[in-house]
Amino acid sequence: MHVMILGGAGMVGRKLAERIAAEGGLGGKPVEHLSLIDVIAPATPHGFIGTTDCTAADLSVPGTAAEVLTTRPDIIFHLAAIVSGEAEMDLEKGYRVNLDGMRFLLDAIRAEQAANGPWKPRVVFSSSIAVFGGDMPDVIDDAYFLTPGTSYGTQKAMCELLLADYARRGFIDGIGLRLPTVCVRPGKPNLAASGFFSNIIREPLVGLPAVLPVSDKVQHWMASPRATIGFLVHAAGLDTALLRGRTSLSMPGLSVTVAEQIAGLEKVAGPKAVALIKREPDDRIIRIVDTWARGFDTSRAAALGFVAETAFEQIVRVHVEDELGGKIPVLG
Amino acid sequence: MHVMILGGAGMVGRKLAERIAAEGGLGGKPVEHLSLIDVIAPATPHGFIGTTDCTAADLSVPGTAAEVLTTRPDIIFHLAAIVSGEAEMDLEKGYRVNLDGMRFLLDAIRAEQAANGPWKPRVVFSSSIAVFGGDMPDVIDDAYFLTPGTSYGTQKAMCELLLADYARRGFIDGIGLRLPTVCVRPGKPNLAASGFFSNIIREPLVGLPAVLPVSDKVQHWMASPRATIGFLVHAAGLDTALLRGRTSLSMPGLSVTVAEQIAGLEKVAGPKAVALIKREPDDRIIRIVDTWARGFDTSRAAALGFVAETAFEQIVRVHVEDELGGKIPVLG
């Protein structure tokens, strides 16, 4: 198979490429060729037995998608997007990258079909729980209406609709996954409003302080990077007829409070790690987080075989295994 | 006030302009100027005391919306769209007219604000119950997710999301109305799959035969042209803060079976009219109609003051009053 990852330089894209490289395939099927594309050239994953090409290309520029797709990948992971904060600050850029990028991709697939004959790639689109916002029930099921509270969420919701329409019309074999907040996100602390969910775990585990800007009672929906990559891999191999035209669905995750996160950290790394968390309430972040979804009924995703962690302690241990080589620098 | 109607040459646009002309205003507020815009120049409504300009302009062409909006209307009714059948046949045209047209409009409002200072028009957008499709409950409430079964419905759903985002960001004062199927639609029989709902009433009332291509048991959601214009007029004057960020809503209507339609016709015009209905089942139309919504819970719209007919007989009588001068050529 030929697998293409759009947004291959991002955290999820990199981890997905590494997983494909490590397994030499996707869902048991061998992958001979990997195309990694992003606005900056992605890195070649370590130890991949097949061929890789890493390309710097901006899919929000008309014509780029058409060039890239002449290679006719079997599976396209579309993960390319600008994040919520940037889409809110720069309206034009958000709609250009997050919405037009998707439309250019789908229309380039049609154009390639029209020019060079039948080809129907699987398109796995990374949507987000940000398609929900405002007043919401504590548990949101897959028949609940999309009420984005940000431009980012609006663009993801619009892309879900486009994906479903192009799939219905037979141009693609499409599936959209509403990814939970990724926790523990590896790397440095960032300025995203959701960053603290990861910072308060990742930093104390290596003996560094972390700021908690919200109350312990804040509840949120999260999954580990490993589980997130698992969703994408599973989606690539799923029989999409089982979606019965409902192309996008909310992925499983864990609905936890910040207090439960901290308890999980303590179980794995002890009270010394917990003591590194500094409470510094930030009204701006409190207001933003207050508009986010807290929990989902993902029985549909579960029935389709998608799985995530079931306790926060597991999420902490996955981080220790995958990012810290199984060792915890701070203990006791 | 200055009122602009985009799609002013269509049936709904014409009737809205006539209503404003007849009342000299909108929701009790005087209207001094009417701008009517469509791809073909709309007609000036009869008897309007203010000034009217009728312009042929294609809003799906970049730059057109910006030119048109330099006059800064207080209220913009955006009714311009190509219909379901055409959007299904011509994918590019559907997305260009129905989606890009909306985006150009909203971005032209932003550009006008940036260039010439504050101005925040009320934008009343005509969405459609076609945002729902596929497997649906018999009664759809305003928290049910949008599952369009056509490209037209997809485009309307995407426009609802855009409208909400631009309203949330403060560029417009927006409201989207999901209009029921208009019945009895005046004019000639057309080839739209939904045409028969009107044909089987309008044609027999003037002594002409009409074809019924589906079963008597088919159930659908409809409102008269008069009620539809009433929704738009009411939306123009509504306090949009009451929408609490949920910018679009399903309008009231009547959930009736074809059998109930025919019974209503008989009550008003007698069995001779009913005898003009010819049953000619058409599998293509049966399959399309089978994917349409049958009923809605519109308690939210009702609480906001939107009203429609409550019995099909009323819908027939409205047609007789508004289109036939109160007289029924066929009786008995």
XYZ file of C-alpha atoms in Angstrom:
664
model
C 0.000 0.000 0.000
C 0.906 3.622 -0.480
C 0.006 5.730 2.555
C 0.001 9.519 2.510
C -0.008 11.669 5.653
C -1.016 15.304 5.202
C 0.233 17.163 8.249
C 3.091 14.689 8.601
C 5.277 17.082 10.609
C 2.793 17.526 13.446
C 2.857 15.489 16.641
C 0.115 13.080 15.550
C 1.481 12.801 11.993
C 4.987 11.996 13.230
C 3.760 9.359 15.669
C 1.552 7.793 13.003
C 4.493 7.573 10.564
C 6.656 6.043 13.304
C 3.981 3.472 14.066
C 3.668 2.507 10.383
C 7.466 2.317 10.142
C 7.705 0.155 13.274
C 5.025 -2.262 12.077
C 5.991 -2.110 8.408
C 2.309 -1.796 7.678
C -1.109 -0.595 8.663
C -3.651 -2.886 10.287
C -1.698 -5.965 9.212
C -1.350 -4.886 5.557
C 2.189 -4.118 4.367
C 2.993 -0.501 3.475
C 5.600 -0.147 0.727
C 5.539 3.601 0.354
C 4.975 6.514 2.716
C 4.360 10.089 1.538
C 4.712 12.645 4.304
C 3.586 16.160 3.509
C 3.456 19.341 5.576
C 4.230 23.055 5.261
C 7.700 22.171 6.495
C 9.203 18.911 5.218
C 8.447 16.110 7.715
C 11.264 13.867 8.980
C 11.691 10.325 7.633
C 10.577 7.882 10.343
C 13.261 5.601 11.778
C 13.618 2.058 10.536
C 10.958 1.998 7.818
C 11.657 -0.836 5.401
C 9.771 0.773 2.507
C 10.387 4.021 0.644
C 9.486 7.430 2.038
C 9.189 10.813 0.463
C 8.955 13.891 2.608
C 7.596 16.974 0.905
C 7.169 20.586 1.981
C 3.889 21.724 0.400
C 1.054 24.016 1.423
C -2.276 22.324 0.694
C -4.140 25.579 1.219
C -2.577 26.894 -2.006
C -4.747 26.036 -5.042
C -3.115 23.404 -7.247
C -0.868 21.880 -4.577
C -3.204 19.000 -3.766
C -3.516 18.076 -7.444
C 0.287 17.807 -7.801
C 0.645 15.737 -4.668
C -2.141 13.318 -5.615
C -0.795 12.229 -8.991
C 0.867 9.394 -7.040
C -2.593 7.997 -6.161
C -2.125 6.889 -2.542
C -4.397 4.104 -1.289
C -4.898 5.792 2.072
C -4.768 9.497 2.840
C -4.611 10.658 6.449
C -5.666 14.298 6.453
C -4.315 15.735 9.711
C -3.192 19.136 8.400
C -4.701 22.086 10.255
C -3.870 25.203 12.170
C -4.861 25.022 15.822
C -7.776 26.602 17.605
C -5.994 29.669 18.976
C -4.485 30.610 15.638
C -7.762 30.033 13.750
C -9.449 32.362 16.241
C -6.813 35.080 15.886
C -6.550 34.904 12.089
C -9.953 34.284 10.537
C -8.726 34.182 6.924
C -5.904 31.773 7.644
C -8.192 29.459 9.615
C -10.746 29.182 6.813
C -8.018 28.930 4.174
C -5.997 26.165 5.840
C -8.689 24.255 7.716
C -11.608 24.519 5.268
C -10.191 25.327 1.812
C -7.374 22.819 2.394
C -9.980 20.056 2.746
C -11.987 21.230 -0.234
C -8.897 21.461 -2.458
C -7.963 17.937 -1.406
C -11.385 16.487 -2.191
C -11.649 18.334 -5.502
C -8.127 17.254 -6.465
C -9.203 13.643 -5.928
C -12.156 14.214 -8.274
C -9.927 15.918 -10.838
C -7.412 13.047 -10.732
C -10.251 10.545 -11.239
C -11.624 12.535 -14.172
C -8.184 12.855 -15.777
C -6.723 9.406 -15.227
C -9.526 6.983 -14.461
C -10.999 5.212 -11.448
C -9.264 5.419 -8.070
C -11.046 5.748 -4.742
C -8.726 6.421 -1.816
C -9.635 5.916 1.813
C -9.581 9.393 3.404
C -9.196 9.422 7.194
C -9.947 12.929 8.452
C -8.991 14.139 11.917
C -11.912 16.133 13.251
C -12.131 17.307 16.845
C -14.436 17.443 19.849
C -14.218 21.221 19.256
C -17.209 20.719 16.909
C -19.174 20.876 20.174
C -19.403 24.042 22.265
C -21.699 26.295 24.261
C -24.464 24.718 26.337
C -23.998 20.957 26.128
C -25.199 17.903 28.003
C -22.602 16.216 30.253
C -22.600 13.251 27.876
C -22.837 13.899 24.136
C -23.931 11.095 21.810
C -23.385 10.758 18.068
C -26.842 12.138 17.222
C -26.243 15.406 19.081
C -26.004 18.490 16.905
C -22.712 20.196 16.208
C -22.474 23.526 18.001
C -18.910 24.788 17.595
C -17.908 27.645 19.872
C -14.795 28.559 17.874
C -13.870 29.144 14.237
C -11.619 26.058 14.455
C -14.570 23.924 15.549
C -16.724 25.500 12.818
C -14.137 24.593 10.179
C -13.874 21.019 11.445
C -17.677 20.676 11.408
C -17.833 22.040 7.850
C -15.131 19.563 6.805
C -17.148 16.693 8.311
C -20.068 17.733 6.090
C -17.851 17.953 2.990
C -16.291 14.572 3.759
C -19.724 12.966 4.108
C -21.014 14.505 0.871
C -18.001 13.466 -1.214
C -18.160 9.981 0.307
C -21.915 9.751 -0.408
C -21.271 10.762 -4.020
C -18.680 8.000 -4.346
C -15.510 10.053 -4.859
C -13.819 8.842 -1.691
C -14.079 6.166 0.938
C -14.217 8.561 3.885
C -14.218 8.482 7.656
C -13.908 11.363 10.116
C -12.717 10.886 13.693
C -13.480 13.440 16.397
C -10.304 13.143 18.394
C -10.316 13.785 22.150
C -7.743 16.171 23.630
C -4.418 14.365 23.440
C -2.947 13.823 26.890
C -0.106 13.502 27.778
C 1.068 15.594 24.822
C 4.859 15.175 24.527
C 7.260 18.074 23.999
C 7.500 21.489 25.575
C 4.658 23.305 27.333
C 2.780 25.319 24.692
C 0.424 28.260 24.876
C -2.685 26.387 23.753
C -5.477 26.854 26.274
C -5.654 23.058 26.660
C -1.901 22.746 27.267
C -2.187 22.498 31.049
C -3.978 19.118 30.897
C -0.668 17.703 29.652
C 1.730 20.124 31.366
C 0.602 19.135 34.875
C 1.554 15.510 34.162
C 4.513 15.728 31.794
C 6.528 18.391 33.644
C 6.304 16.979 37.203
C 7.305 13.530 35.857
C 10.705 15.009 34.964
C 11.003 17.134 38.085
C 9.823 20.405 36.582
C 7.078 22.694 37.917
C 3.792 23.108 36.033
C 1.007 25.663 36.290
C -2.617 24.630 36.797
C -4.763 27.588 35.681
C -8.215 26.077 36.407
C -10.073 24.415 39.259
C -9.529 20.746 40.214
C -13.187 20.174 39.328
C -12.771 20.916 35.629
C -13.767 17.837 33.635
C -12.505 17.030 30.163
C -12.298 14.322 27.516
C -8.880 12.887 26.725
C -6.924 10.005 25.242
C -3.215 9.199 25.071
C -1.151 9.782 21.919
C -0.879 5.969 21.642
C -4.677 5.565 21.709
C -5.044 8.439 19.208
C -2.704 6.761 16.732
C -4.654 3.557 17.382
C -7.877 5.308 16.263
C -6.266 6.399 12.990
C -4.813 2.964 12.291
C -8.138 1.281 13.048
C -10.016 3.770 10.828
C -7.701 3.018 7.916
C -8.771 -0.620 7.924
C -12.421 -0.314 8.933
C -15.276 -1.442 6.663
C -16.808 2.008 6.088
C -20.134 0.470 5.016
C -20.648 -0.041 8.755
C -20.849 3.748 9.163
C -24.177 3.695 7.273
C -23.597 7.164 5.847
C -22.731 8.726 9.186
C -19.173 9.373 8.168
C -17.842 11.092 11.281
C -17.943 9.884 14.855
C -16.632 10.808 18.279
C -13.696 8.687 19.391
C -13.573 6.981 22.767
C -11.741 8.743 25.541
C -11.708 9.221 29.235
C -13.852 11.828 30.974
C -11.720 12.901 33.920
C -11.509 15.821 36.313
C -8.233 17.593 36.958
C -8.391 16.107 40.491
C -8.539 12.611 38.959
C -5.604 13.475 36.711
C -3.580 14.522 39.753
C -4.579 11.355 41.634
C -3.386 9.302 38.649
C -0.082 11.157 38.626
C 0.330 10.508 42.366
C -0.328 6.784 41.925
C 2.401 6.531 39.300
C 4.961 9.065 40.558
C 4.082 9.855 44.185
C 3.388 13.075 46.130
C 6.716 14.741 45.240
C 5.579 14.949 41.604
C 2.174 16.311 42.648
C 3.860 19.002 44.779
C 5.357 20.473 41.588
C 1.887 21.568 40.389
C 1.337 25.262 41.117
C -2.231 26.581 41.259
C -2.427 29.911 39.434
C -6.040 30.524 38.317
C -6.243 32.279 34.948
C -9.654 33.762 34.138
C -9.049 33.738 30.403
C -8.312 29.999 30.366
C -11.114 29.251 32.845
C -13.587 30.927 30.496
C -12.329 29.052 27.426
C -12.207 25.629 29.098
C -15.697 26.187 30.447
C -17.040 26.003 26.863
C -15.499 22.591 26.116
C -17.214 19.217 26.022
C -16.860 17.151 29.189
C -17.919 13.670 28.129
C -19.246 11.537 25.294
C -21.307 8.435 24.705
C -19.044 6.620 22.253
C -20.878 3.304 22.167
C -21.026 3.556 18.368
C -17.236 3.898 18.106
C -16.800 1.085 20.643
C -19.061 -1.198 18.590
C -16.862 -0.431 15.576
C -13.765 -1.516 17.521
C -12.196 1.807 18.552
C -10.569 1.605 22.006
C -8.982 4.069 24.432
C -7.698 4.089 28.015
C -10.210 3.478 30.800
C -8.329 5.043 33.740
C -6.113 8.101 33.946
C -3.327 6.120 35.599
C -3.015 4.184 32.298
C -2.589 7.452 30.418
C 0.273 8.413 32.748
C 1.912 4.982 32.344
C 1.616 5.160 28.534
C 3.499 8.466 28.657
C 6.199 6.985 30.887
C 6.588 3.990 28.548
C 6.462 5.845 25.237
C 8.276 9.077 26.103
C 10.457 8.388 29.157
C 11.748 4.920 28.271
C 9.743 3.432 31.134
C 11.621 5.393 33.801
C 10.317 8.095 36.101
C 12.978 10.613 37.090
C 10.902 11.981 39.988
C 9.598 9.467 42.529
C 8.402 9.466 46.108
C -34.647 51.119 6.839
C -32.848 49.795 3.810
C -33.723 46.170 3.089
C -31.791 44.017 0.625
C -33.094 40.756 -0.802
C -30.523 38.444 -2.395
C -32.412 36.032 -4.595
C -35.096 38.663 -5.165
C -36.324 37.079 -8.417
C -37.241 33.754 -6.849
C -40.716 32.880 -5.634
C -39.973 33.590 -1.972
C -37.966 36.741 -2.770
C -40.743 38.168 -4.937
C -43.409 37.480 -2.340
C -41.273 38.994 0.406
C -40.736 42.170 -1.651
C -44.478 42.359 -2.357
C -45.252 42.002 1.353
C -42.794 44.787 2.268
C -44.278 46.952 -0.500
C -47.836 46.280 0.672
C -47.045 47.094 4.305
C -44.573 49.871 3.528
C -42.329 48.309 6.123
C -41.080 45.282 7.941
C -42.392 44.240 11.341
C -43.936 47.691 11.860
C -40.761 49.634 10.945
C -40.929 51.740 7.787
C -38.758 50.649 4.843
C -37.563 53.519 2.672
C -35.389 51.588 0.298
C -35.492 48.100 -1.201
C -32.547 46.513 -3.050
C -33.525 43.433 -5.010
C -30.692 41.355 -6.430
C -30.621 38.142 -8.423
C -28.838 36.614 -11.408
C -31.649 38.056 -13.509
C -32.909 41.509 -12.498
C -35.918 41.114 -10.161
C -39.151 43.003 -10.860
C -40.075 46.120 -8.866
C -42.911 45.205 -6.482
C -46.254 46.941 -7.072
C -47.223 49.934 -5.013
C -44.102 50.399 -2.921
C -43.969 53.938 -1.566
C -40.153 53.946 -1.138
C -37.395 53.604 -3.680
C -36.360 50.287 -5.221
C -33.345 49.227 -7.168
C -33.344 45.943 -9.009
C -29.936 44.591 -9.963
C -28.776 41.606 -12.001
C -25.666 40.335 -10.204
C -24.123 36.935 -9.551
C -23.038 36.720 -5.904
C -21.043 33.573 -6.611
C -18.576 35.680 -8.607
C -15.796 37.065 -6.348
C -16.111 40.820 -5.869
C -19.833 41.079 -6.625
C -20.939 41.032 -2.991
C -18.474 43.798 -2.088
C -19.890 46.089 -4.810
C -23.458 45.424 -3.794
C -22.826 46.026 -0.086
C -21.347 49.527 -0.347
C -24.934 50.714 0.192
C -24.883 49.184 3.712
C -28.387 47.732 4.032
C -29.802 47.378 7.548
C -31.306 43.975 6.779
C -30.086 41.415 4.262
C -32.323 38.495 3.334
C -30.072 35.878 1.772
C -32.382 33.622 -0.242
C -30.137 33.089 -3.278
C -29.447 29.436 -4.065
C -29.685 26.819 -6.744
C -32.152 24.067 -5.944
C -31.524 20.539 -4.774
C -31.760 18.777 -8.127
C -29.364 21.167 -9.834
C -26.859 21.066 -6.951
C -26.907 17.273 -7.203
C -26.357 17.279 -10.968
C -23.668 19.963 -11.001
C -21.390 19.615 -7.973
C -19.187 22.618 -8.782
C -22.107 24.959 -9.386
C -23.826 23.871 -6.177
C -20.789 24.576 -4.012
C -20.030 27.790 -5.891
C -23.508 29.295 -5.660
C -24.786 27.838 -2.401
C -21.592 27.808 -0.307
C -19.141 30.296 -1.848
C -21.989 32.760 -2.384
C -22.584 32.806 1.384
C -18.905 33.071 2.203
C -18.363 35.923 -0.272
C -21.321 37.724 1.284
C -20.032 37.359 4.853
C -16.481 38.306 3.895
C -17.729 41.311 1.931
C -19.509 42.503 5.079
C -16.219 42.210 7.012
C -14.340 44.016 4.241
C -16.893 46.850 4.185
C -16.595 47.188 7.982
C -12.795 47.256 7.770
C -12.813 49.834 4.973
C -15.563 52.194 6.090
C -16.207 51.667 9.786
C -18.796 49.984 12.005
C -21.980 48.565 10.508
C -23.616 45.344 11.589
C -26.447 44.217 9.343
C -29.102 41.702 10.296
C -28.595 38.698 7.992
C -31.623 36.427 7.619
C -30.519 33.231 5.882
C -32.941 30.765 4.309
C -31.761 27.301 5.226
C -33.814 24.184 4.587
C -35.087 21.002 6.202
C -32.826 19.326 3.612
C -30.052 19.633 6.240
C -31.654 16.439 7.579
C -31.570 13.149 5.670
C -31.021 9.421 5.930
C -32.250 7.592 9.028
C -34.156 10.109 11.118
C -36.646 10.039 13.961
C -40.266 10.858 13.044
C -39.941 14.090 15.011
C -36.665 16.031 14.814
C -35.865 18.578 17.508
C -33.412 21.485 17.381
C -30.653 19.493 19.131
C -30.667 16.714 16.522
C -27.569 16.493 14.384
C -27.517 17.618 10.779
C -27.323 14.677 8.404
C -27.850 15.998 4.885
C -28.561 13.391 2.239
C -27.863 15.725 -0.696
C -25.177 18.216 -1.714
C -27.806 20.967 -1.433
C -28.494 20.014 2.182
C -24.745 19.797 2.838
C -24.261 23.310 1.485
C -27.121 24.678 3.584
C -25.700 22.991 6.712
C -22.247 24.432 6.002
C -23.800 27.886 5.564
C -25.560 27.541 8.933
C -22.144 26.916 10.522
C -20.584 29.912 8.746
C -23.509 32.140 9.732
C -23.167 31.117 13.377
C -19.409 31.673 13.419
C -19.570 35.126 11.819
C -22.409 36.072 14.185
C -20.439 34.797 17.199
C -17.446 36.867 16.108
C -19.645 39.963 15.933
C -19.540 40.705 12.187
C -23.244 40.187 11.638
C -26.479 39.888 13.520
C -27.476 36.543 12.059
C -30.390 34.140 12.043
C -30.937 31.048 9.903
C -34.386 29.605 9.238
C -34.857 26.020 8.127
C -37.833 26.481 5.878
C -40.375 23.678 5.402
C -41.343 22.644 1.881
C -43.470 25.476 0.516
C -46.973 24.292 -0.311
C -48.963 25.311 -2.285
C -46.158 26.648 -4.483
C -47.694 28.965 -7.088
C -46.833 28.884 -10.780
C -46.434 26.013 -13.203
C -45.692 22.391 -12.250
C -41.908 21.993 -12.079
C -39.621 18.994 -12.205
C -38.394 19.245 -8.606
C -38.926 15.942 -6.810
C -41.043 17.783 -4.227
C -43.199 19.457 -6.890
C -46.098 17.009 -6.599
C -46.944 18.146 -3.027
C -48.064 21.428 -4.616
C -49.144 20.137 -8.030
C -51.847 17.859 -6.590
C -53.511 20.873 -4.942
C -52.808 23.779 -7.313
C -53.710 22.053 -10.586
C -57.055 20.442 -9.575
C -58.174 23.788 -8.058
C -58.132 25.229 -11.572
C -59.583 22.141 -13.233
C -56.313 20.652 -14.448
C -55.050 17.108 -13.883
C -52.053 16.432 -11.602
C -49.796 13.412 -11.146
C -49.235 11.837 -7.731
C -46.016 9.783 -7.996
C -45.909 8.453 -4.405
C -48.147 6.624 -1.962
C -50.941 8.376 -0.009
C -49.047 7.453 3.160
C -46.022 9.633 2.416
C -45.661 12.184 5.204
C -43.925 15.532 4.822
C -43.371 18.913 6.481
C -44.882 21.943 4.807
C -46.002 25.536 5.217
C -47.793 27.983 2.923
C -45.953 30.717 1.038
C -47.760 33.229 3.293
C -46.444 31.504 6.449
C -42.949 31.297 4.895
C -42.888 35.043 4.247
C -44.165 35.475 7.802
C -41.115 33.582 9.133
C -38.743 35.874 7.251
C -40.534 39.038 8.377
C -40.582 37.842 11.991
C -36.880 36.900 11.836
C -35.996 40.382 10.608
C -37.384 41.934 13.788
C -36.490 39.258 16.346
C -34.157 39.939 19.285
C -31.360 37.576 18.230
C -29.962 37.474 21.786
C -32.857 35.080 22.447
C -31.182 32.548 20.120
C -28.400 32.116 22.715
C -25.797 31.357 20.074
C -27.929 28.744 18.328
C -28.290 30.806 15.219
C -30.355 28.488 13.044
C -33.622 26.805 13.839
C -36.310 24.718 12.202
C -39.421 26.678 11.332
C -42.919 25.542 12.272
C -44.882 23.646 9.708
C -47.460 21.000 9.297
C -46.610 17.305 9.219
C -49.174 15.842 6.841
C -49.621 12.743 4.757
C -50.570 12.945 1.115
C -53.934 11.427 2.139
C -54.462 14.353 4.539
C -53.532 16.786 1.778
C -56.154 15.237 -0.486
C -58.753 15.321 2.300
C -58.003 19.042 2.783
C -58.436 19.644 -0.953
C -61.748 17.801 -0.912
C -63.034 19.899 2.016
C -62.291 23.110 0.141
C -63.038 22.109 -3.459
C -65.025 18.877 -3.370
C -64.615 15.424 -4.974
C -64.447 16.725 -8.562
C -61.129 18.376 -7.756
C -59.832 15.217 -6.085
C -60.784 13.154 -9.134
C -58.227 15.122 -11.187
C -55.349 13.528 -9.238
C -53.814 10.661 -11.239
C -51.818 8.030 -9.374
C -48.665 7.209 -11.343
C -46.028 5.764 -8.965
C -42.493 6.837 -9.883
C -39.724 4.803 -8.245
C -37.136 7.559 -8.632
C -39.303 10.070 -6.773
C -40.420 7.502 -4.196
C -36.766 6.806 -3.353
C -35.889 10.510 -3.041
C -38.919 11.431 -0.946
C -38.234 8.494 1.335
C -35.043 10.244 2.527
C -36.825 13.454 3.568
C -37.741 14.590 7.069
C -41.336 13.888 8.091
C -41.825 16.043 11.175
C -40.208 18.445 13.602
C -40.468 19.565 17.193
C -40.449 23.325 16.676
C -41.286 24.380 20.224
C -38.217 26.614 20.237
C -39.398 28.479 17.139
C -42.916 28.666 18.583
C -41.578 30.177 21.823
C -39.801 32.797 19.693
C -43.091 33.713 18.008
C -42.856 31.936 14.646
C -46.261 30.629 13.488
C -47.521 28.434 10.641
C -50.737 26.739 9.609
C -52.146 24.027 11.871
C -54.385 22.160 9.375
C -53.911 21.405 5.706
C -57.301 22.872 4.841
C -55.890 26.274 5.926
C -52.991 25.831 3.504
C -55.459 25.208 0.664
C -57.537 28.251 1.664
C -54.427 30.468 1.831
C -53.663 29.448 -1.766
C -57.194 30.204 -2.879
C -57.085 33.635 -1.191
C -53.589 34.654 -2.263
C -53.385 33.152 -5.760
C -56.947 32.668 -7.007
C -58.543 35.875 -5.701
C -60.623 33.856 -3.264
C -62.452 31.966 -6.031
C -62.320 28.267 -6.836
C -62.919 27.524 -10.530
C -63.577 23.823 -9.858
C -66.235 22.974 -7.292
C -68.456 20.021 -6.438
